[in-house]
mmCIF file of C-alpha atoms in Angstrom:
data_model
loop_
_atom_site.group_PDB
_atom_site.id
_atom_site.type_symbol
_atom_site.label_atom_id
_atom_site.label_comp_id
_atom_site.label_asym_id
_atom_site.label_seq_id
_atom_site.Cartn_x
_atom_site.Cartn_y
_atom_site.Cartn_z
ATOM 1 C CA UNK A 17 -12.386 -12.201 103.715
ATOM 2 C CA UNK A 18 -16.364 -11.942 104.728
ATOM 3 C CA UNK A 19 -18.721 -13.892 101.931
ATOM 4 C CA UNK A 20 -20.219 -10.472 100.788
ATOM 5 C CA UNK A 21 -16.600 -8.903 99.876
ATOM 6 C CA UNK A 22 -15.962 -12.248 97.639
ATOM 7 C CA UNK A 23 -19.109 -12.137 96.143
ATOM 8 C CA UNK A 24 -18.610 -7.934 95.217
ATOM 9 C CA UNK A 25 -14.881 -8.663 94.308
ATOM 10 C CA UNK A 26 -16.192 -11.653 91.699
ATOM 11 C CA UNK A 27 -19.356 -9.241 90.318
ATOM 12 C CA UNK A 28 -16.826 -6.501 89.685
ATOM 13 C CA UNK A 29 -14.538 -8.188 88.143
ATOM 14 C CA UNK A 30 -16.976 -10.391 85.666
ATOM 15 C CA UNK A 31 -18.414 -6.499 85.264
ATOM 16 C CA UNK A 32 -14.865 -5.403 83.864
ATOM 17 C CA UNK A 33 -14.342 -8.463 81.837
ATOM 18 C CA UNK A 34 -17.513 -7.893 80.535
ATOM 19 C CA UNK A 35 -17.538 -4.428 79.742
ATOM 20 C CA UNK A 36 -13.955 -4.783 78.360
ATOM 21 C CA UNK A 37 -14.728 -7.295 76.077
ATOM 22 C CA UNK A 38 -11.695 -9.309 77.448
ATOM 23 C CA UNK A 39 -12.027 -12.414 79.564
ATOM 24 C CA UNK A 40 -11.291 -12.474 83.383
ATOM 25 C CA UNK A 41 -7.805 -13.892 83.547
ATOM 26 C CA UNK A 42 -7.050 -10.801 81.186
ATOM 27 C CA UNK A 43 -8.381 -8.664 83.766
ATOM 28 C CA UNK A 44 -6.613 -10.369 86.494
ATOM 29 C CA UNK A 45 -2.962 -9.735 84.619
ATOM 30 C CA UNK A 46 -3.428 -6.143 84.614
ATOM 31 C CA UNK A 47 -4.663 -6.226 88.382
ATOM 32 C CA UNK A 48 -1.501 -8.191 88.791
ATOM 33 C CA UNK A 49 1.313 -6.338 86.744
ATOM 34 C CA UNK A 50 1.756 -8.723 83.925
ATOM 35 C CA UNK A 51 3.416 -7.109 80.939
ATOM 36 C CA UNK A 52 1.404 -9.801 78.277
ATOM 37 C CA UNK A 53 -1.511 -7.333 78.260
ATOM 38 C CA UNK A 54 -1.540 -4.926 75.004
ATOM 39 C CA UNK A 55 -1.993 -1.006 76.366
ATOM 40 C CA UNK A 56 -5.201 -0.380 74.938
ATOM 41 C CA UNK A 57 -6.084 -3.024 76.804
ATOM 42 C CA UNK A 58 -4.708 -2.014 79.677
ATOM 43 C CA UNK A 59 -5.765 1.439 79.846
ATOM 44 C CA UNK A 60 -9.334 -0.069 78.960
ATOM 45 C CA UNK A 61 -9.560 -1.987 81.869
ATOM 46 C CA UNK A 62 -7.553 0.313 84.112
ATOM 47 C CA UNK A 63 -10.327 2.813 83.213
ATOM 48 C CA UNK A 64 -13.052 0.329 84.077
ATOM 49 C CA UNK A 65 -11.566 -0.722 87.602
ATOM 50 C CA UNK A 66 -11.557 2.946 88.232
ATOM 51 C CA UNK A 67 -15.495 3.732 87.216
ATOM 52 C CA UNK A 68 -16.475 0.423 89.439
ATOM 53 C CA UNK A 69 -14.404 2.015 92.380
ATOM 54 C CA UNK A 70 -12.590 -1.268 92.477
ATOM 55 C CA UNK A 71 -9.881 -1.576 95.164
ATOM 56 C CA UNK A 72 -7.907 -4.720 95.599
ATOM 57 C CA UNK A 73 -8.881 -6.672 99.178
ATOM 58 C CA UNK A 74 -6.410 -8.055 101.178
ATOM 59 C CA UNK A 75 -6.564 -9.869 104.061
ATOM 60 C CA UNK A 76 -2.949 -8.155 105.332
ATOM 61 C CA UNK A 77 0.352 -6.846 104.183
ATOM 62 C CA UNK A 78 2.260 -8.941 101.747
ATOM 63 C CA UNK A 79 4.248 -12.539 103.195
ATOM 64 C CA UNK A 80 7.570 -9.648 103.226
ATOM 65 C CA UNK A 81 6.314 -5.938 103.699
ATOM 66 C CA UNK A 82 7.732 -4.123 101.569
ATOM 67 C CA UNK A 83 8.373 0.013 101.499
ATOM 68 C CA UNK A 84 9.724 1.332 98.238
ATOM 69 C CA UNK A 85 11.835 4.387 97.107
ATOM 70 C CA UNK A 86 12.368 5.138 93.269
ATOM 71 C CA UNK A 87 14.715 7.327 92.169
ATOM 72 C CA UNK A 88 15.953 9.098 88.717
ATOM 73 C CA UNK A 89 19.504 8.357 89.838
ATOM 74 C CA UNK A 90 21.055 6.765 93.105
ATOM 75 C CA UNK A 91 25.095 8.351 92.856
ATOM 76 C CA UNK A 92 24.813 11.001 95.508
ATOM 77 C CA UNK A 93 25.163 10.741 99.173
ATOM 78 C CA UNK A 94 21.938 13.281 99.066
ATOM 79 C CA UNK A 95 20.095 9.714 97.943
ATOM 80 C CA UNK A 96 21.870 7.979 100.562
ATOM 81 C CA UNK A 97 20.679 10.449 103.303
ATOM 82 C CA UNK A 98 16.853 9.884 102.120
ATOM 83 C CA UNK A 99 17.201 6.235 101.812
ATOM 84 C CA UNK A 100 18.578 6.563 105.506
ATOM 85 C CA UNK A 101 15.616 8.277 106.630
ATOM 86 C CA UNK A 102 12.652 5.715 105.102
ATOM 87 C CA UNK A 103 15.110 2.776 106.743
ATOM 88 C CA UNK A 104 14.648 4.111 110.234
ATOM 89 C CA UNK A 105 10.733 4.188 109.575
ATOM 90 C CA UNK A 106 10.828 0.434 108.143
ATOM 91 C CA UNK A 107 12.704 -1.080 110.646
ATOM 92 C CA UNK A 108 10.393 0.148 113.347
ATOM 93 C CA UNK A 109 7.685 -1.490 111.277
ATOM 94 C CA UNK A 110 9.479 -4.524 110.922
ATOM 95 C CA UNK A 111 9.911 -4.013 106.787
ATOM 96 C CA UNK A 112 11.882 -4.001 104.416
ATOM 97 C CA UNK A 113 13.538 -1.251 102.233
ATOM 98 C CA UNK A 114 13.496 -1.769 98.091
ATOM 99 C CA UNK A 115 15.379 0.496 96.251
ATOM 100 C CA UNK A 116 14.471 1.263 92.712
ATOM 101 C CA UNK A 117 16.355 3.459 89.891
ATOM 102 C CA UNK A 118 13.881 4.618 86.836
ATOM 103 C CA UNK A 119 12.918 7.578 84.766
ATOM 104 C CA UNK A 120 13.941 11.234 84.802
ATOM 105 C CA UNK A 121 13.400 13.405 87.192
ATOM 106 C CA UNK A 122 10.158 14.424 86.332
ATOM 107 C CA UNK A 123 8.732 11.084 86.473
ATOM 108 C CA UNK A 124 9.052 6.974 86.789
ATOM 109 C CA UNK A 125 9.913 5.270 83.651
ATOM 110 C CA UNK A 126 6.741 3.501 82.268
ATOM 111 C CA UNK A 127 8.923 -0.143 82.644
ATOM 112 C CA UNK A 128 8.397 0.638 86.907
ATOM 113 C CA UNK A 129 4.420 0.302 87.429
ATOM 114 C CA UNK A 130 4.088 -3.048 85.879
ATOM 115 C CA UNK A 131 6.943 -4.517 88.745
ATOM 116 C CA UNK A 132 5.732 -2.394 91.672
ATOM 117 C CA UNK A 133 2.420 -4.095 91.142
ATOM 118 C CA UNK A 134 3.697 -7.223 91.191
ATOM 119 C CA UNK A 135 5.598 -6.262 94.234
ATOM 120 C CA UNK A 136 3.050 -5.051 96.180
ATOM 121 C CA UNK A 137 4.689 -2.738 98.447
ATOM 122 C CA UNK A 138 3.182 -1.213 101.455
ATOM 123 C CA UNK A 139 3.453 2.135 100.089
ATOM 124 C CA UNK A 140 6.033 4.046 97.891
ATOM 125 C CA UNK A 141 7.869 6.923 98.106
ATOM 126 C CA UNK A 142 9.146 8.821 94.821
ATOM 127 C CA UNK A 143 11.809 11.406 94.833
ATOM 128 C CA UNK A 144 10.716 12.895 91.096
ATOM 129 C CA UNK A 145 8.035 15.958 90.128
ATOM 130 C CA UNK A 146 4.579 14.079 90.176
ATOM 131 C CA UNK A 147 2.998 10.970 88.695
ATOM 132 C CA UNK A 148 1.307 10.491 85.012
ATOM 133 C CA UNK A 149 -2.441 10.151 85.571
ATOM 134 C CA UNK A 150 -2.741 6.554 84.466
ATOM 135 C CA UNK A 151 0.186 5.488 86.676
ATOM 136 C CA UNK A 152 -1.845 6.630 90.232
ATOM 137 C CA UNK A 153 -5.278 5.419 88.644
ATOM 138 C CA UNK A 154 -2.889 1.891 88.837
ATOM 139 C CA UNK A 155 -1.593 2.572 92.062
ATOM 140 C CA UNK A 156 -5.082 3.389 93.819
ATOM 141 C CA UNK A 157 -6.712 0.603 92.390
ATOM 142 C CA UNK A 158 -4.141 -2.072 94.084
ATOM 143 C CA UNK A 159 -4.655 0.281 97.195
ATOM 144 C CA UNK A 160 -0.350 0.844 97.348
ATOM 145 C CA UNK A 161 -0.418 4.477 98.772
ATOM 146 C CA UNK A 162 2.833 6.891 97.381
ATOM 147 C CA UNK A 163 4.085 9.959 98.855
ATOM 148 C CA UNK A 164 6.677 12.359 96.657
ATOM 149 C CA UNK A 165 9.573 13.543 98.603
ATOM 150 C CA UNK A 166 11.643 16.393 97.864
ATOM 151 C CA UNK A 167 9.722 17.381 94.509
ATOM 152 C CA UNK A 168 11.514 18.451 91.348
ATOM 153 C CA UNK A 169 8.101 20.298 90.789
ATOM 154 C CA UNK A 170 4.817 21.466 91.411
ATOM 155 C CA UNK A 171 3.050 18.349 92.168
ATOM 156 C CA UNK A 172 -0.865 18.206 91.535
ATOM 157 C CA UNK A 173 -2.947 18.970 94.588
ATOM 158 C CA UNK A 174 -3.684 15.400 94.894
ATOM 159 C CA UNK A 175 -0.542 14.436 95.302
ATOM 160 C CA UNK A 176 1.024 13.631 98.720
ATOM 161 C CA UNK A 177 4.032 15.039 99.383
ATOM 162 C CA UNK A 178 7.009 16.251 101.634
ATOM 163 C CA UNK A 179 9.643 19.476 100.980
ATOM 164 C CA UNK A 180 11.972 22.096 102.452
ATOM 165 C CA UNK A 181 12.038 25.935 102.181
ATOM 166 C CA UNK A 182 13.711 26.187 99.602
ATOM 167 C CA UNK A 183 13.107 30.383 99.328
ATOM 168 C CA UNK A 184 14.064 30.492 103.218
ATOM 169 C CA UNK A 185 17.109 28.097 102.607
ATOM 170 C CA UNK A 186 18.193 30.934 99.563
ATOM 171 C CA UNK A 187 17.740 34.056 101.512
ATOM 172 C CA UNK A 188 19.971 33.098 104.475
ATOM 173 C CA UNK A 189 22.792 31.599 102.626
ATOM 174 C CA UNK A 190 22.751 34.819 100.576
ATOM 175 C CA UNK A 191 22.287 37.044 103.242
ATOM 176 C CA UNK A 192 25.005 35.684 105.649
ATOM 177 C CA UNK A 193 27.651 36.763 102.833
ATOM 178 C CA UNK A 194 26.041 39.865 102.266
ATOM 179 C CA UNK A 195 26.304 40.684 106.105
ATOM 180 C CA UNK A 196 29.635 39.566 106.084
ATOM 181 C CA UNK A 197 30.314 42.615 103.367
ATOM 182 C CA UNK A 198 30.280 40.632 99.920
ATOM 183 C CA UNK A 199 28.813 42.564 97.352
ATOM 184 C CA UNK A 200 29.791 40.265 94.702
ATOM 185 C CA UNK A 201 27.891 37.213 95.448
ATOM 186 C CA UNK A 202 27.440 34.765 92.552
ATOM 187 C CA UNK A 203 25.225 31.739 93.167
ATOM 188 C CA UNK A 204 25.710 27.967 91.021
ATOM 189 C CA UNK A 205 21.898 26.737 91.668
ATOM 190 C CA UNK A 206 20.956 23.397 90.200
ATOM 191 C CA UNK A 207 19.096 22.818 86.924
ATOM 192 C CA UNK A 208 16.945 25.280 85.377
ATOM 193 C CA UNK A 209 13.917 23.000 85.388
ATOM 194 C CA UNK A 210 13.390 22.213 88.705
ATOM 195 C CA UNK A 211 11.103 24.143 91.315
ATOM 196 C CA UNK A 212 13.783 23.957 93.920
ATOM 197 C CA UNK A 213 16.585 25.382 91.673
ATOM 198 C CA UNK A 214 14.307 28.538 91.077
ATOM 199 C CA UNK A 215 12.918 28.893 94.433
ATOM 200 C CA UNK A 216 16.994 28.915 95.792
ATOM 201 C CA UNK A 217 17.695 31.009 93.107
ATOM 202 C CA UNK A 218 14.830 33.845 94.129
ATOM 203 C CA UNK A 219 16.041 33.287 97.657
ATOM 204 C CA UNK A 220 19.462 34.409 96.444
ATOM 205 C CA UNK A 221 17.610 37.520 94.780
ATOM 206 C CA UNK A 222 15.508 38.508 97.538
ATOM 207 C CA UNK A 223 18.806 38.571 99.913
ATOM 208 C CA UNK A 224 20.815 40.806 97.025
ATOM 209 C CA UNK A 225 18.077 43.312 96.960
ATOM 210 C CA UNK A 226 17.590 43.284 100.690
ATOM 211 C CA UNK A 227 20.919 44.592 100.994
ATOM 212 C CA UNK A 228 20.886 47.053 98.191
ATOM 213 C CA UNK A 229 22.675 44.857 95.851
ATOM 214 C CA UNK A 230 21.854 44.670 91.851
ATOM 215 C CA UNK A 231 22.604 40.544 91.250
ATOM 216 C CA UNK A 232 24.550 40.647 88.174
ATOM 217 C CA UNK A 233 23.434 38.595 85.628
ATOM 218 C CA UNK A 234 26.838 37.235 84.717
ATOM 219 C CA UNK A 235 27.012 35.818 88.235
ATOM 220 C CA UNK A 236 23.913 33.592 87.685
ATOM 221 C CA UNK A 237 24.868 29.768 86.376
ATOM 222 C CA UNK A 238 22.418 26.852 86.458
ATOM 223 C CA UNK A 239 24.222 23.823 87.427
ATOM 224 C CA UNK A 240 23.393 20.451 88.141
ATOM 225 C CA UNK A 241 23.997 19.658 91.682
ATOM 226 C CA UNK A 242 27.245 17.572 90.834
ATOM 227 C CA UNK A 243 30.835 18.105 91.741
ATOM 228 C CA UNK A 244 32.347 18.393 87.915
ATOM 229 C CA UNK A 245 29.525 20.919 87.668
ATOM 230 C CA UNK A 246 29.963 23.285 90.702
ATOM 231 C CA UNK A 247 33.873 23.261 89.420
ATOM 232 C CA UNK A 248 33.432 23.782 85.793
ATOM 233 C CA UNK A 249 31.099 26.808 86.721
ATOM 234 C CA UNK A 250 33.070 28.142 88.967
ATOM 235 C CA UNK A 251 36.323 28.125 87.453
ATOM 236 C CA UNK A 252 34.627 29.889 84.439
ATOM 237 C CA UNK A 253 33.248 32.656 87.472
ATOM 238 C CA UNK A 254 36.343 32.846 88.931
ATOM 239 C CA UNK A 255 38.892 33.344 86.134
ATOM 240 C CA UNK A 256 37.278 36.867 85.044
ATOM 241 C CA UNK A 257 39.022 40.594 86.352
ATOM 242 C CA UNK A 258 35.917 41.139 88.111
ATOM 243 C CA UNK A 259 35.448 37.845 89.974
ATOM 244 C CA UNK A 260 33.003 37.065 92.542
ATOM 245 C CA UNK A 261 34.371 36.876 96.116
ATOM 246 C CA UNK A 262 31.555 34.517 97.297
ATOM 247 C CA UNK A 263 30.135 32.062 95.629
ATOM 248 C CA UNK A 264 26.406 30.663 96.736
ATOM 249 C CA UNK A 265 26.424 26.632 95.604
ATOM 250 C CA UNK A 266 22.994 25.301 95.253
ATOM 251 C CA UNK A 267 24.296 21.709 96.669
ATOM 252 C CA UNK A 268 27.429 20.645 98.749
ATOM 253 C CA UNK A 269 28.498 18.909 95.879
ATOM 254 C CA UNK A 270 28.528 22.013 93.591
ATOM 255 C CA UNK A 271 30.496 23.760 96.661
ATOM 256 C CA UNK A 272 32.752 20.565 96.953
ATOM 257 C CA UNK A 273 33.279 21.765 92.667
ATOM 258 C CA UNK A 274 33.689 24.904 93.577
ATOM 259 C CA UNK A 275 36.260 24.081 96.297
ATOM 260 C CA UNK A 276 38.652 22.474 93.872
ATOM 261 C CA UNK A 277 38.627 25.256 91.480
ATOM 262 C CA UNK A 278 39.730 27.810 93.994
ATOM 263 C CA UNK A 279 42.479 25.110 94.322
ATOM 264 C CA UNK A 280 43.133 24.792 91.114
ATOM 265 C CA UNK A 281 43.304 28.330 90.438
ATOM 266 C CA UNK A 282 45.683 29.056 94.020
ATOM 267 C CA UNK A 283 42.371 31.171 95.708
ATOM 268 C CA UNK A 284 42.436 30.622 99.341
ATOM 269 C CA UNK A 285 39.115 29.756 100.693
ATOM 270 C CA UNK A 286 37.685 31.705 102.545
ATOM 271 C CA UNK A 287 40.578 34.239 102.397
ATOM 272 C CA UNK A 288 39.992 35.139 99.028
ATOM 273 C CA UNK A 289 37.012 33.557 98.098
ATOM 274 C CA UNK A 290 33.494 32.703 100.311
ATOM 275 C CA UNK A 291 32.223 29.500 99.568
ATOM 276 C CA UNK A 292 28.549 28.264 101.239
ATOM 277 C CA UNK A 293 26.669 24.705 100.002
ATOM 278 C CA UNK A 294 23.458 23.953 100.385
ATOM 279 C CA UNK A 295 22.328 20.233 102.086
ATOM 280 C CA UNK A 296 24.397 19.864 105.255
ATOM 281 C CA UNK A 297 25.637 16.247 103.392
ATOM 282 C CA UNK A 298 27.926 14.187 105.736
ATOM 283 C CA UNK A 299 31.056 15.664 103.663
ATOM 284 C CA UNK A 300 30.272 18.837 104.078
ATOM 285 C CA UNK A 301 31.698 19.204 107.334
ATOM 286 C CA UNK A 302 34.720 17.408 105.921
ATOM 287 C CA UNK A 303 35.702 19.501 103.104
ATOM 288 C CA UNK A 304 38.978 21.463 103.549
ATOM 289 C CA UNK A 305 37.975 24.065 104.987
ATOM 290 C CA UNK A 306 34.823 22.823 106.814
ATOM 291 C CA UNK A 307 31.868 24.492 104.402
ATOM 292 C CA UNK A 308 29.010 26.486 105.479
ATOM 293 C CA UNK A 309 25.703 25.497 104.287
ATOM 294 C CA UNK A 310 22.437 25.168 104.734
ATOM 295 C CA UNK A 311 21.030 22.336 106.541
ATOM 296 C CA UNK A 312 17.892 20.250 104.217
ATOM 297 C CA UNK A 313 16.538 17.878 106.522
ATOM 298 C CA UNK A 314 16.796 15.215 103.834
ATOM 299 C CA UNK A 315 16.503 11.974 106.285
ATOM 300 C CA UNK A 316 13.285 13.962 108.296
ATOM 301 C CA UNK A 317 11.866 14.158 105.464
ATOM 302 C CA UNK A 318 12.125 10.948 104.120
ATOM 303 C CA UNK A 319 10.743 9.834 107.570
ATOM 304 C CA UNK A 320 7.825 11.871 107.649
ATOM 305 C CA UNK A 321 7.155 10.473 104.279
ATOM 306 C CA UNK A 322 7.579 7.233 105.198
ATOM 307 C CA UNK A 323 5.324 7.990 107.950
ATOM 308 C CA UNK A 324 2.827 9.255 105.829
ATOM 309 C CA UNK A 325 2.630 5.992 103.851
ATOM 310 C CA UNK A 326 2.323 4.228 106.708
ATOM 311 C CA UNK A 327 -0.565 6.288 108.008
ATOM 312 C CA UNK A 328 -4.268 4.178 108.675
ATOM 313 C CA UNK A 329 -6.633 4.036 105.324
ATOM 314 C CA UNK A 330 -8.827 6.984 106.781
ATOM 315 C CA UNK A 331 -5.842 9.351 107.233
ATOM 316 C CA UNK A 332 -5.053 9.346 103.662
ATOM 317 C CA UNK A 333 -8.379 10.820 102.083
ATOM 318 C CA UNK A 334 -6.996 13.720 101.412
ATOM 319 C CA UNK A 335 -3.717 14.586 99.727
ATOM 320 C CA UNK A 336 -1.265 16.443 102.538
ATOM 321 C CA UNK A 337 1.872 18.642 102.060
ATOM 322 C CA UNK A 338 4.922 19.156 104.316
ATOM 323 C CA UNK A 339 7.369 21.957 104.078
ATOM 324 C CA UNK A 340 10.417 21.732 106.496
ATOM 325 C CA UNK A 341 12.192 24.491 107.704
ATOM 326 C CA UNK A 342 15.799 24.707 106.576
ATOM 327 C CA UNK A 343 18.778 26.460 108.593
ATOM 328 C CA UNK A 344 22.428 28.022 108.243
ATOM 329 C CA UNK A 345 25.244 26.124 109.724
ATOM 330 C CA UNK A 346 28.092 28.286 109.626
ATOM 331 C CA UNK A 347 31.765 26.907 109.708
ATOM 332 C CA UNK A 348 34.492 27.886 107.738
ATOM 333 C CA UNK A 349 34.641 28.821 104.554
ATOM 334 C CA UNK A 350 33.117 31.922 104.549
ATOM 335 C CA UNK A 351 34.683 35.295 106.193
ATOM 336 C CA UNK A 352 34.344 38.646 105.521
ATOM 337 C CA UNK A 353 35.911 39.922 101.875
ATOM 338 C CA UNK A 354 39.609 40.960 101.745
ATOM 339 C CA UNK A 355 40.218 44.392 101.746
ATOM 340 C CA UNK A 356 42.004 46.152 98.778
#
């Protein structure tokens, strides 16, 4: 570190401390995750660090570099196909994956920032909506870049982050069963909160009205892009006179639901009953029959994420956004409807 950087780095500090009204190791302990700092304290100082422009020197990456992924929840084999895609990044950059479970999926749990400080990670890469204010003041002020993958929401325009088209991903799993001559086409999307959910869901309406189709109401669930879901939805669909004979699953897993309850209820798939996910999951092509679906780049997009974390200091000034293209792969659970 040059004299003149040590000699800023001590004046800003002392500044903080001073204009805090705390003392210097207290500043220190925020700069350094400790928890033994009271909020209003922290939130003080963090405010402080921010109006100096302070940004943590370094004279390199931590002794083990470090790339981090935090998610709401980790039992899906959709997390294990983005933690698949930031591993093949860190191994070409000779670091090392951390995995993290916290919060909903709108955001981190508060309980996260003070260890991924302490942690120091070369960058981190969230799967939720966006971040609290106060929690990418923190980040920015240790310099640990963060990228959102695969966002629940909207996140703010200074947000990094990488998606798929989700719309583009609706319309064509909709509108392969509606070529095929459904005109009963139900769709299980995932949870009514998230952006994705809605923008499948409008995919699915665009394709109905396309092909001259009203979409029934009483054919719209919300799910929650689990098995037990996809199956209790659709064996509620499926067991009324005027079921639908196709059935649009917002994730494989719903389908993999939805699978079972045609089982359950002695539908043959796709005799009977037209069944398309939405993912492209390693199971998918497994399932009994093979299931159409669309194809989420989940692992490309947890690289170029990755990527983007990685990226030199000057290519991060401004805040980027990445929509992949999604695609049909048709196998065989769908078919045209049966006649009579």
């Amino acid at each position: 570190m040059r004299e003149e950087d040590q000699v800023t780095r001590r004046v800003t500090l002392a500044t903080v401390a001073t204009e805090a009204g705390v003392s210097l190791p207290t500043v220190s302990k925020v700069l350094n995750g400790r928890s033994d700092v009271s909020p209003a304290t922290r939130a003080k100082i963090e405010h402080l660090l921010e109006v100096h422009g302070y940004r943590r020197r370094t004279q390199g990456p931590p002794p083990t570099p470090l790339i981090e992924i935090v998610f709401h929840e980790l039992e899906s084999v959709w997390a294990m196909e983005l933690i698949r895609g930031v591993e093949n990044v860190a191994k070409q950059h000779n670091a090392t994956l951390a995995l993290t479970e916290s919060g909903t999926r709108q955001a981190p749990g508060p309980e996260w920032i003070e260890g991924v400080l302490r942690r120091r990670p070369l960058g981190v890469l969230l799967v939720f909506s966006t971040l609290p204010e106060d929690v990418k003041r923190q980040l920015a002020s240790r310099a640990i870049p963060f990228v959102i993958v695969d966002p629940a929401g909207d996140p703010d325009p200074d947000v990094p982050s990488v998606g798929s088209a989700n719309w583009a991903g609706g319309l064509a799993a909709t509108r392969h069963l509606t070529d095929q001559g459904h005109r009963r086409v139900a769709i299980i999307t995932g949870p009514e909160d998230l952006m994705c959910s809605l923008a499948r869901l409008d995919g699915y309406r665009s394709a109905m009205a396309m092909a001259g189709l009203e979409a029934d109401p009483r054919l719209i669930r919300f799910g929650d892009f689990h098995v037990q879901g996809g199956f209790e939805h659709a064996l509620d669909l499926l067991q009324h006179q005027d079921r639908p004979t196709a059935i649009f699953a917002g994730s494989d897993l719903q389908a993999l639901g939805v699978l079972e309850a045609a089982r359950v209820l002695g539908l043959s798939v796709p005799g009977q009953l037209s069944v398309v996910g939405y993912d492209d999951v390693p199971p998918a092509q497994w399932s009994s029959p093979p299931l159409t679906t669309v194809q989420q780049p989940l692992q490309r997009m947890a690289e170029e994420a990755a990527r983007m974390l990685l990226q030199p200091t000057d290519a991060k000034k401004s805040a980027s956004r990445i929509e992949l293209a999604t695609h049909l792969v048709v196998r065989q659970s769908t078919a045209p409807p049966a006649q009579g």
